[in-house]
Amino acid sequence: MSAASTRRLIVADSFRVRANPRTAAAEVRGLADHLRRFRFSALGQLPGADTRARIDVFLDEAVDRIAEYGEGFPRLELWEAEHAGGDAELSLSLRPLPELRDTIELRSAPGVLLDHPERKGPNISRLAELNRRLGAEALLLDGAGRAVVEGATTSLIWWGDAGDSSGRFVADARAKGRANRVPSVTEGLLRRAADARLVRRKPERQSGSLSPATPTVAELAGAEVWAVNALHGIRVVTSIDGVPQAAPEERRLRWFREALNRCWHPLG
């Protein structure tokens, strides 16, 4: 697709690919979940009896190309048709790996109403511009401007205290029959790890499951907050609206980063 094209990005999914430290093989965390999320969204946008087969062929070829490319930040894409009555275009963007970070700053962005907030793709350019303008990751609120929904490129996990049972994630909400945020693959991996209490591959009861909640910005203020996504994994939030956040409980943070690290699996 040409750089001058004005077509809209309808569906997208991106994830980090790393080279295994020992074998150099290309690996991804939660690949099946990323492919499932893209397939589900694309199926909802592409008409035709052969749609599923078309998407599956595209994804099979994309995975092979991603594995050959190696370390990077690839993006699966579905672009709207260039002309009325034309076909939407499935494409793969092979991109280098950006700088990875362990921390992040958040800034509230009330009044931001997204087009199809449940689907990754339509809002990417707009949210990237919002982040640039704020000089931080935008913290998106609900339509009433009260409850926190997600970051512009991240899902949120936070802790009420040093206890392992105090972990929370943003509860799903629906408006006009659809979800108000993109289902996060990385959040799902962390929730499953907490449920299974995987420590050194053995059951360990010290890490409690994460619970759904609907926080306000004020309720997150001063708490230990993590911003999680497929590129960076877990980033500790150092401030919200310029106000410093609580330092992380290091043992707990290490536990979850190790759990996420066990999710790397070879492509193919």
PDB file of C-alpha atoms in Angstrom:
ATOM      1  CA  MET A   1       0.000   0.000   0.000  1.00  0.00           C
ATOM      2  CA  SER A   2       1.394   3.395  -0.941  1.00  0.00           C
ATOM      3  CA  ALA A   3       2.361   5.909   1.731  1.00  0.00           C
ATOM      4  CA  ALA A   4       0.002   8.432   0.111  1.00  0.00           C
ATOM      5  CA  SER A   5      -3.054   6.198   0.491  1.00  0.00           C
ATOM      6  CA  THR A   6      -5.937   7.606   2.510  1.00  0.00           C
ATOM      7  CA  ARG A   7      -7.612   4.250   3.130  1.00  0.00           C
ATOM      8  CA  ARG A   8      -8.648   3.504   6.694  1.00  0.00           C
ATOM      9  CA  LEU A   9      -7.081   0.767   8.770  1.00  0.00           C
ATOM     10  CA  ILE A  10     -10.066  -1.389   9.770  1.00  0.00           C
ATOM     11  CA  VAL A  11      -8.370  -4.111  11.841  1.00  0.00           C
ATOM     12  CA  ALA A  12      -4.830  -4.526  13.156  1.00  0.00           C
ATOM     13  CA  ASP A  13      -2.879  -6.675  15.556  1.00  0.00           C
ATOM     14  CA  SER A  14       0.750  -6.286  16.551  1.00  0.00           C
ATOM     15  CA  PHE A  15       3.119  -8.112  18.871  1.00  0.00           C
ATOM     16  CA  ARG A  16       6.767  -8.320  19.774  1.00  0.00           C
ATOM     17  CA  VAL A  17       8.968 -10.992  18.234  1.00  0.00           C
ATOM     18  CA  ARG A  18      12.188 -11.816  20.039  1.00  0.00           C
ATOM     19  CA  ALA A  19      15.147 -14.017  19.171  1.00  0.00           C
ATOM     20  CA  ASN A  20      15.525 -16.816  21.717  1.00  0.00           C
ATOM     21  CA  PRO A  21      18.672 -16.057  23.764  1.00  0.00           C
ATOM     22  CA  ARG A  22      20.002 -19.596  23.246  1.00  0.00           C
ATOM     23  CA  THR A  23      18.659 -20.798  19.902  1.00  0.00           C
ATOM     24  CA  ALA A  24      18.030 -17.436  18.133  1.00  0.00           C
ATOM     25  CA  ALA A  25      14.654 -18.838  17.004  1.00  0.00           C
ATOM     26  CA  ALA A  26      11.853 -16.276  16.580  1.00  0.00           C
ATOM     27  CA  GLU A  27       9.417 -16.357  19.514  1.00  0.00           C
ATOM     28  CA  VAL A  28       6.135 -14.633  20.406  1.00  0.00           C
ATOM     29  CA  ARG A  29       4.056 -14.419  23.588  1.00  0.00           C
ATOM     30  CA  GLY A  30       0.440 -15.445  23.127  1.00  0.00           C
ATOM     31  CA  LEU A  31       0.589 -15.837  19.344  1.00  0.00           C
ATOM     32  CA  ALA A  32      -2.562 -17.974  19.190  1.00  0.00           C
ATOM     33  CA  ASP A  33      -4.457 -15.281  21.112  1.00  0.00           C
ATOM     34  CA  HIS A  34      -3.242 -12.543  18.763  1.00  0.00           C
ATOM     35  CA  LEU A  35      -4.206 -14.552  15.684  1.00  0.00           C
ATOM     36  CA  ARG A  36      -7.608 -15.361  17.205  1.00  0.00           C
ATOM     37  CA  ARG A  37      -8.269 -11.698  17.992  1.00  0.00           C
ATOM     38  CA  PHE A  38      -7.319 -10.580  14.474  1.00  0.00           C
ATOM     39  CA  ARG A  39      -9.324 -13.380  12.834  1.00  0.00           C
ATOM     40  CA  PHE A  40     -12.434 -12.567  14.884  1.00  0.00           C
ATOM     41  CA  SER A  41     -12.288  -8.855  14.055  1.00  0.00           C
ATOM     42  CA  ALA A  42     -11.494  -9.417  10.384  1.00  0.00           C
ATOM     43  CA  LEU A  43     -14.345 -11.906   9.979  1.00  0.00           C
ATOM     44  CA  GLY A  44     -16.720  -9.223  11.157  1.00  0.00           C
ATOM     45  CA  GLN A  45     -15.539  -6.834   8.434  1.00  0.00           C
ATOM     46  CA  LEU A  46     -15.078  -9.070   5.389  1.00  0.00           C
ATOM     47  CA  PRO A  47     -18.135 -10.373   3.522  1.00  0.00           C
ATOM     48  CA  GLY A  48     -18.158 -13.553   1.484  1.00  0.00           C
ATOM     49  CA  ALA A  49     -18.461 -17.318   1.910  1.00  0.00           C
ATOM     50  CA  ASP A  50     -14.711 -17.858   1.548  1.00  0.00           C
ATOM     51  CA  THR A  51     -13.724 -15.207   4.093  1.00  0.00           C
ATOM     52  CA  ARG A  52     -12.474 -17.573   6.796  1.00  0.00           C
ATOM     53  CA  ALA A  53     -10.322 -19.517   4.335  1.00  0.00           C
ATOM     54  CA  ARG A  54      -8.921 -16.287   2.919  1.00  0.00           C
ATOM     55  CA  ILE A  55      -7.967 -15.031   6.381  1.00  0.00           C
ATOM     56  CA  ASP A  56      -6.452 -18.364   7.404  1.00  0.00           C
ATOM     57  CA  VAL A  57      -4.278 -18.508   4.276  1.00  0.00           C
ATOM     58  CA  PHE A  58      -3.129 -14.945   4.938  1.00  0.00           C
ATOM     59  CA  LEU A  59      -2.275 -15.714   8.584  1.00  0.00           C
ATOM     60  CA  ASP A  60      -0.360 -18.903   7.702  1.00  0.00           C
ATOM     61  CA  GLU A  61       1.741 -16.996   5.186  1.00  0.00           C
ATOM     62  CA  ALA A  62       2.189 -14.072   7.584  1.00  0.00           C
ATOM     63  CA  VAL A  63       3.504 -16.300  10.389  1.00  0.00           C
ATOM     64  CA  ASP A  64       6.091 -17.799   8.018  1.00  0.00           C
ATOM     65  CA  ARG A  65       7.240 -14.336   6.921  1.00  0.00           C
ATOM     66  CA  ILE A  66       7.385 -13.087  10.514  1.00  0.00           C
ATOM     67  CA  ALA A  67       9.500 -16.073  11.567  1.00  0.00           C
ATOM     68  CA  GLU A  68      11.889 -15.455   8.676  1.00  0.00           C
ATOM     69  CA  TYR A  69      12.149 -11.734   9.512  1.00  0.00           C
ATOM     70  CA  GLY A  70      12.960 -12.476  13.160  1.00  0.00           C
ATOM     71  CA  GLU A  71      13.120  -9.919  15.966  1.00  0.00           C
ATOM     72  CA  GLY A  72      10.733  -7.048  15.387  1.00  0.00           C
ATOM     73  CA  PHE A  73       7.264  -5.610  15.903  1.00  0.00           C
ATOM     74  CA  PRO A  74       5.112  -6.912  13.013  1.00  0.00           C
ATOM     75  CA  ARG A  75       1.540  -5.794  12.414  1.00  0.00           C
ATOM     76  CA  LEU A  76      -1.292  -7.747  10.818  1.00  0.00           C
ATOM     77  CA  GLU A  77      -3.556  -5.365   8.928  1.00  0.00           C
ATOM     78  CA  LEU A  78      -6.912  -5.180   7.174  1.00  0.00           C
ATOM     79  CA  TRP A  79      -7.382  -2.010   5.102  1.00  0.00           C
ATOM     80  CA  GLU A  80     -10.666  -0.808   3.663  1.00  0.00           C
ATOM     81  CA  ALA A  81     -11.260  -1.191  -0.062  1.00  0.00           C
ATOM     82  CA  GLU A  82      -9.661   1.481  -2.196  1.00  0.00           C
ATOM     83  CA  HIS A  83     -12.816   1.909  -4.289  1.00  0.00           C
ATOM     84  CA  ALA A  84     -16.501   1.320  -3.635  1.00  0.00           C
ATOM     85  CA  GLY A  85     -17.313  -2.297  -4.353  1.00  0.00           C
ATOM     86  CA  GLY A  86     -13.655  -3.313  -4.141  1.00  0.00           C
ATOM     87  CA  ASP A  87     -12.053  -5.803  -1.796  1.00  0.00           C
ATOM     88  CA  ALA A  88     -10.534  -4.908   1.544  1.00  0.00           C
ATOM     89  CA  GLU A  89      -6.817  -5.689   1.652  1.00  0.00           C
ATOM     90  CA  LEU A  90      -5.091  -8.029   4.092  1.00  0.00           C
ATOM     91  CA  SER A  91      -1.457  -7.065   4.557  1.00  0.00           C
ATOM     92  CA  LEU A  92       1.527  -7.598   6.836  1.00  0.00           C
ATOM     93  CA  SER A  93       3.840  -4.815   7.963  1.00  0.00           C
ATOM     94  CA  LEU A  94       7.264  -6.086   9.060  1.00  0.00           C
ATOM     95  CA  ARG A  95       8.670  -3.421  11.382  1.00  0.00           C
ATOM     96  CA  PRO A  96      11.866  -3.179  13.439  1.00  0.00           C
ATOM     97  CA  LEU A  97      11.658  -3.520  17.203  1.00  0.00           C
ATOM     98  CA  PRO A  98      11.251  -0.112  18.906  1.00  0.00           C
ATOM     99  CA  GLU A  99      13.055   0.807  22.104  1.00  0.00           C
ATOM    100  CA  LEU A 100      11.691  -1.203  25.024  1.00  0.00           C
ATOM    101  CA  ARG A 101      10.935   0.467  28.360  1.00  0.00           C
ATOM    102  CA  ASP A 102      10.172  -0.658  31.911  1.00  0.00           C
ATOM    103  CA  THR A 103       8.270   2.454  33.035  1.00  0.00           C
ATOM    104  CA  ILE A 104       5.644   4.834  31.661  1.00  0.00           C
ATOM    105  CA  GLU A 105       3.799   8.051  32.532  1.00  0.00           C
ATOM    106  CA  LEU A 106       0.022   8.363  32.099  1.00  0.00           C
ATOM    107  CA  ARG A 107      -2.058  11.474  31.528  1.00  0.00           C
ATOM    108  CA  SER A 108      -5.860  11.671  31.662  1.00  0.00           C
ATOM    109  CA  ALA A 109      -7.630  12.265  28.349  1.00  0.00           C
ATOM    110  CA  PRO A 110     -11.343  12.832  29.074  1.00  0.00           C
ATOM    111  CA  GLY A 111     -13.807  13.322  26.268  1.00  0.00           C
ATOM    112  CA  VAL A 112     -12.075  11.017  23.772  1.00  0.00           C
ATOM    113  CA  LEU A 113     -14.786   9.027  21.990  1.00  0.00           C
ATOM    114  CA  LEU A 114     -13.384   6.247  19.823  1.00  0.00           C
ATOM    115  CA  ASP A 115     -14.724   4.648  16.669  1.00  0.00           C
ATOM    116  CA  HIS A 116     -15.231   0.966  17.495  1.00  0.00           C
ATOM    117  CA  PRO A 117     -13.267   0.957  20.786  1.00  0.00           C
ATOM    118  CA  GLU A 118     -13.593  -2.843  20.968  1.00  0.00           C
ATOM    119  CA  ARG A 119     -11.507  -3.317  17.817  1.00  0.00           C
ATOM    120  CA  LYS A 120      -7.785  -2.711  17.391  1.00  0.00           C
ATOM    121  CA  GLY A 121      -7.090  -0.767  14.216  1.00  0.00           C
ATOM    122  CA  PRO A 122      -9.472   2.133  13.533  1.00  0.00           C
ATOM    123  CA  ASN A 123      -8.074   4.366  16.282  1.00  0.00           C
ATOM    124  CA  ILE A 124      -4.334   3.690  16.056  1.00  0.00           C
ATOM    125  CA  SER A 125      -3.347   6.893  14.235  1.00  0.00           C
ATOM    126  CA  ARG A 126      -5.600   9.087  16.340  1.00  0.00           C
ATOM    127  CA  LEU A 127      -4.331   7.661  19.630  1.00  0.00           C
ATOM    128  CA  ALA A 128      -0.696   7.906  18.524  1.00  0.00           C
ATOM    129  CA  GLU A 129      -1.233  11.600  17.801  1.00  0.00           C
ATOM    130  CA  LEU A 130      -2.959  12.039  21.182  1.00  0.00           C
ATOM    131  CA  ASN A 131       0.033  10.472  22.951  1.00  0.00           C
ATOM    132  CA  ARG A 132       2.418  12.771  21.098  1.00  0.00           C
ATOM    133  CA  ARG A 133       0.361  15.802  22.046  1.00  0.00           C
ATOM    134  CA  LEU A 134       0.161  14.811  25.723  1.00  0.00           C
ATOM    135  CA  GLY A 135       3.810  13.781  25.948  1.00  0.00           C
ATOM    136  CA  ALA A 136       2.661  10.665  27.790  1.00  0.00           C
ATOM    137  CA  GLU A 137       0.408   7.635  27.386  1.00  0.00           C
ATOM    138  CA  ALA A 138      -3.214   8.793  27.226  1.00  0.00           C
ATOM    139  CA  LEU A 139      -5.420   7.408  29.992  1.00  0.00           C
ATOM    140  CA  LEU A 140      -8.815   6.913  28.375  1.00  0.00           C
ATOM    141  CA  LEU A 141     -12.010   7.439  30.366  1.00  0.00           C
ATOM    142  CA  ASP A 142     -15.594   6.330  29.808  1.00  0.00           C
ATOM    143  CA  GLY A 143     -18.188   8.507  28.102  1.00  0.00           C
ATOM    144  CA  ALA A 144     -19.137  10.137  31.396  1.00  0.00           C
ATOM    145  CA  GLY A 145     -15.494  11.054  32.010  1.00  0.00           C
ATOM    146  CA  ARG A 146     -15.347   9.210  35.330  1.00  0.00           C
ATOM    147  CA  ALA A 147     -14.194   5.593  35.030  1.00  0.00           C
ATOM    148  CA  VAL A 148     -10.819   4.589  33.590  1.00  0.00           C
ATOM    149  CA  VAL A 149     -11.087   2.270  30.583  1.00  0.00           C
ATOM    150  CA  GLU A 150      -7.527   1.685  29.301  1.00  0.00           C
ATOM    151  CA  GLY A 151      -4.377   3.391  28.101  1.00  0.00           C
ATOM    152  CA  ALA A 152      -4.044   4.425  24.470  1.00  0.00           C
ATOM    153  CA  THR A 153      -1.854   1.384  23.765  1.00  0.00           C
ATOM    154  CA  THR A 154      -2.067  -0.474  27.060  1.00  0.00           C
ATOM    155  CA  SER A 155      -4.284  -2.354  29.450  1.00  0.00           C
ATOM    156  CA  LEU A 156      -4.064  -1.570  33.174  1.00  0.00           C
ATOM    157  CA  ILE A 157      -3.453  -3.711  36.238  1.00  0.00           C
ATOM    158  CA  TRP A 158      -3.201  -2.151  39.686  1.00  0.00           C
ATOM    159  CA  TRP A 159      -2.718  -3.150  43.308  1.00  0.00           C
ATOM    160  CA  GLY A 160      -4.508  -1.868  46.383  1.00  0.00           C
ATOM    161  CA  ASP A 161      -1.731  -2.827  48.764  1.00  0.00           C
ATOM    162  CA  ALA A 162       1.279  -5.104  49.137  1.00  0.00           C
ATOM    163  CA  GLY A 163      -0.944  -8.176  49.400  1.00  0.00           C
ATOM    164  CA  ASP A 164      -1.113 -10.483  46.412  1.00  0.00           C
ATOM    165  CA  SER A 165      -4.906 -10.677  46.591  1.00  0.00           C
ATOM    166  CA  SER A 166      -5.318  -6.950  45.905  1.00  0.00           C
ATOM    167  CA  GLY A 167      -4.680  -7.095  42.143  1.00  0.00           C
ATOM    168  CA  ARG A 168      -7.302  -5.628  39.810  1.00  0.00           C
ATOM    169  CA  PHE A 169      -7.947  -5.240  36.086  1.00  0.00           C
ATOM    170  CA  VAL A 170     -10.526  -3.029  34.357  1.00  0.00           C
ATOM    171  CA  ALA A 171     -13.919  -4.726  34.297  1.00  0.00           C
ATOM    172  CA  ASP A 172     -15.478  -5.222  30.893  1.00  0.00           C
ATOM    173  CA  ALA A 173     -18.352  -2.889  30.107  1.00  0.00           C
ATOM    174  CA  ARG A 174     -20.658  -2.739  27.136  1.00  0.00           C
ATOM    175  CA  ALA A 175     -22.349   0.192  25.452  1.00  0.00           C
ATOM    176  CA  LYS A 176     -24.776  -0.197  22.544  1.00  0.00           C
ATOM    177  CA  GLY A 177     -24.040  -3.920  22.439  1.00  0.00           C
ATOM    178  CA  ARG A 178     -20.251  -3.735  22.160  1.00  0.00           C
ATOM    179  CA  ALA A 179     -17.276  -3.677  24.484  1.00  0.00           C
ATOM    180  CA  ASN A 180     -15.673  -0.376  25.497  1.00  0.00           C
ATOM    181  CA  ARG A 181     -12.071  -1.508  25.076  1.00  0.00           C
ATOM    182  CA  VAL A 182      -9.818  -3.813  23.077  1.00  0.00           C
ATOM    183  CA  PRO A 183      -9.442  -7.248  24.711  1.00  0.00           C
ATOM    184  CA  SER A 184      -5.800  -7.338  25.814  1.00  0.00           C
ATOM    185  CA  VAL A 185      -3.769 -10.451  25.026  1.00  0.00           C
ATOM    186  CA  THR A 186      -1.065  -9.559  27.556  1.00  0.00           C
ATOM    187  CA  GLU A 187      -3.596  -8.878  30.291  1.00  0.00           C
ATOM    188  CA  GLY A 188      -5.115 -12.280  29.534  1.00  0.00           C
ATOM    189  CA  LEU A 189      -1.738 -14.007  29.867  1.00  0.00           C
ATOM    190  CA  LEU A 190      -1.147 -12.347  33.235  1.00  0.00           C
ATOM    191  CA  ARG A 191      -4.632 -13.182  34.483  1.00  0.00           C
ATOM    192  CA  ARG A 192      -4.195 -16.831  33.544  1.00  0.00           C
ATOM    193  CA  ALA A 193      -0.783 -16.933  35.196  1.00  0.00           C
ATOM    194  CA  ALA A 194      -2.262 -15.479  38.393  1.00  0.00           C
ATOM    195  CA  ASP A 195      -5.118 -17.983  38.301  1.00  0.00           C
ATOM    196  CA  ALA A 196      -2.695 -20.880  37.882  1.00  0.00           C
ATOM    197  CA  ARG A 197      -0.233 -19.420  40.416  1.00  0.00           C
ATOM    198  CA  LEU A 198       2.739 -20.579  38.375  1.00  0.00           C
ATOM    199  CA  VAL A 199       6.001 -20.145  40.226  1.00  0.00           C
ATOM    200  CA  ARG A 200       8.893 -22.264  39.026  1.00  0.00           C
ATOM    201  CA  ARG A 201       6.267 -24.397  37.276  1.00  0.00           C
ATOM    202  CA  LYS A 202       4.797 -25.536  40.619  1.00  0.00           C
ATOM    203  CA  PRO A 203       1.590 -24.431  42.382  1.00  0.00           C
ATOM    204  CA  GLU A 204       2.243 -21.516  44.692  1.00  0.00           C
ATOM    205  CA  ARG A 205      -0.567 -19.943  46.703  1.00  0.00           C
ATOM    206  CA  GLN A 206       1.129 -16.635  47.430  1.00  0.00           C
ATOM    207  CA  SER A 207      -0.064 -15.016  44.200  1.00  0.00           C
ATOM    208  CA  GLY A 208      -3.802 -14.345  44.137  1.00  0.00           C
ATOM    209  CA  SER A 209      -6.048 -14.091  41.121  1.00  0.00           C
ATOM    210  CA  LEU A 210      -6.725 -10.676  39.594  1.00  0.00           C
ATOM    211  CA  SER A 211     -10.248  -9.292  40.076  1.00  0.00           C
ATOM    212  CA  PRO A 212     -12.343  -6.981  37.858  1.00  0.00           C
ATOM    213  CA  ALA A 213     -13.012  -3.419  39.025  1.00  0.00           C
ATOM    214  CA  THR A 214     -14.030  -0.057  37.586  1.00  0.00           C
ATOM    215  CA  PRO A 215     -11.527   2.532  38.839  1.00  0.00           C
ATOM    216  CA  THR A 216     -11.580   6.305  38.671  1.00  0.00           C
ATOM    217  CA  VAL A 217      -8.394   8.315  38.168  1.00  0.00           C
ATOM    218  CA  ALA A 218      -8.574   9.308  41.836  1.00  0.00           C
ATOM    219  CA  GLU A 219      -8.689   5.654  42.885  1.00  0.00           C
ATOM    220  CA  LEU A 220      -5.579   4.891  40.836  1.00  0.00           C
ATOM    221  CA  ALA A 221      -3.712   7.895  42.244  1.00  0.00           C
ATOM    222  CA  GLY A 222      -0.863   6.770  44.429  1.00  0.00           C
ATOM    223  CA  ALA A 223      -1.464   3.061  43.789  1.00  0.00           C
ATOM    224  CA  GLU A 224       0.951   0.613  42.212  1.00  0.00           C
ATOM    225  CA  VAL A 225      -0.207   0.573  38.583  1.00  0.00           C
ATOM    226  CA  TRP A 226       1.108  -1.451  35.656  1.00  0.00           C
ATOM    227  CA  ALA A 227       0.542  -0.664  31.980  1.00  0.00           C
ATOM    228  CA  VAL A 228       0.751  -3.907  30.010  1.00  0.00           C
ATOM    229  CA  ASN A 229       0.901  -4.666  26.309  1.00  0.00           C
ATOM    230  CA  ALA A 230       2.409  -7.057  23.787  1.00  0.00           C
ATOM    231  CA  LEU A 231       5.428  -4.877  23.005  1.00  0.00           C
ATOM    232  CA  HIS A 232       6.781  -3.917  26.424  1.00  0.00           C
ATOM    233  CA  GLY A 233       5.192  -6.541  28.651  1.00  0.00           C
ATOM    234  CA  ILE A 234       4.777  -4.906  32.072  1.00  0.00           C
ATOM    235  CA  ARG A 235       5.672  -1.253  32.504  1.00  0.00           C
ATOM    236  CA  VAL A 236       5.423   0.339  35.915  1.00  0.00           C
ATOM    237  CA  VAL A 237       3.426   3.584  35.904  1.00  0.00           C
ATOM    238  CA  THR A 238       5.597   6.242  37.540  1.00  0.00           C
ATOM    239  CA  SER A 239       3.051   9.076  37.460  1.00  0.00           C
ATOM    240  CA  ILE A 240      -0.549   9.901  36.553  1.00  0.00           C
ATOM    241  CA  ASP A 241      -1.232  13.512  35.572  1.00  0.00           C
ATOM    242  CA  GLY A 242       2.193  14.446  36.926  1.00  0.00           C
ATOM    243  CA  VAL A 243       1.575  12.961  40.389  1.00  0.00           C
ATOM    244  CA  PRO A 244       4.036  10.206  41.396  1.00  0.00           C
ATOM    245  CA  GLN A 245       2.688   6.692  41.855  1.00  0.00           C
ATOM    246  CA  ALA A 246       3.642   4.123  44.478  1.00  0.00           C
ATOM    247  CA  ALA A 247       6.848   2.204  43.883  1.00  0.00           C
ATOM    248  CA  PRO A 248       6.258  -1.425  42.887  1.00  0.00           C
ATOM    249  CA  GLU A 249       6.422  -4.323  45.309  1.00  0.00           C
ATOM    250  CA  GLU A 250       9.519  -5.870  43.750  1.00  0.00           C
ATOM    251  CA  ARG A 251       8.897  -9.519  44.631  1.00  0.00           C
ATOM    252  CA  ARG A 252       5.436  -9.415  43.105  1.00  0.00           C
ATOM    253  CA  LEU A 253       6.588  -7.535  40.011  1.00  0.00           C
ATOM    254  CA  ARG A 254       9.398 -10.023  39.482  1.00  0.00           C
ATOM    255  CA  TRP A 255       6.949 -12.928  39.846  1.00  0.00           C
ATOM    256  CA  PHE A 256       4.642 -11.624  37.131  1.00  0.00           C
ATOM    257  CA  ARG A 257       7.467 -10.679  34.775  1.00  0.00           C
ATOM    258  CA  GLU A 258       8.847 -14.197  35.134  1.00  0.00           C
ATOM    259  CA  ALA A 259       5.386 -15.635  34.497  1.00  0.00           C
ATOM    260  CA  LEU A 260       5.073 -13.525  31.345  1.00  0.00           C
ATOM    261  CA  ASN A 261       8.560 -14.573  30.296  1.00  0.00           C
ATOM    262  CA  ARG A 262       7.452 -18.204  30.353  1.00  0.00           C
ATOM    263  CA  CYS A 263       4.895 -17.370  27.660  1.00  0.00           C
ATOM    264  CA  TRP A 264       7.494 -17.060  24.882  1.00  0.00           C
ATOM    265  CA  HIS A 265       6.994 -19.820  22.308  1.00  0.00           C
ATOM    266  CA  PRO A 266       8.613 -20.467  18.916  1.00  0.00           C
ATOM    267  CA  LEU A 267       6.802 -19.469  15.745  1.00  0.00           C
ATOM    268  CA  GLY A 268       5.720 -22.296  13.527  1.00  0.00           C
TER     269      GLY A 268
END
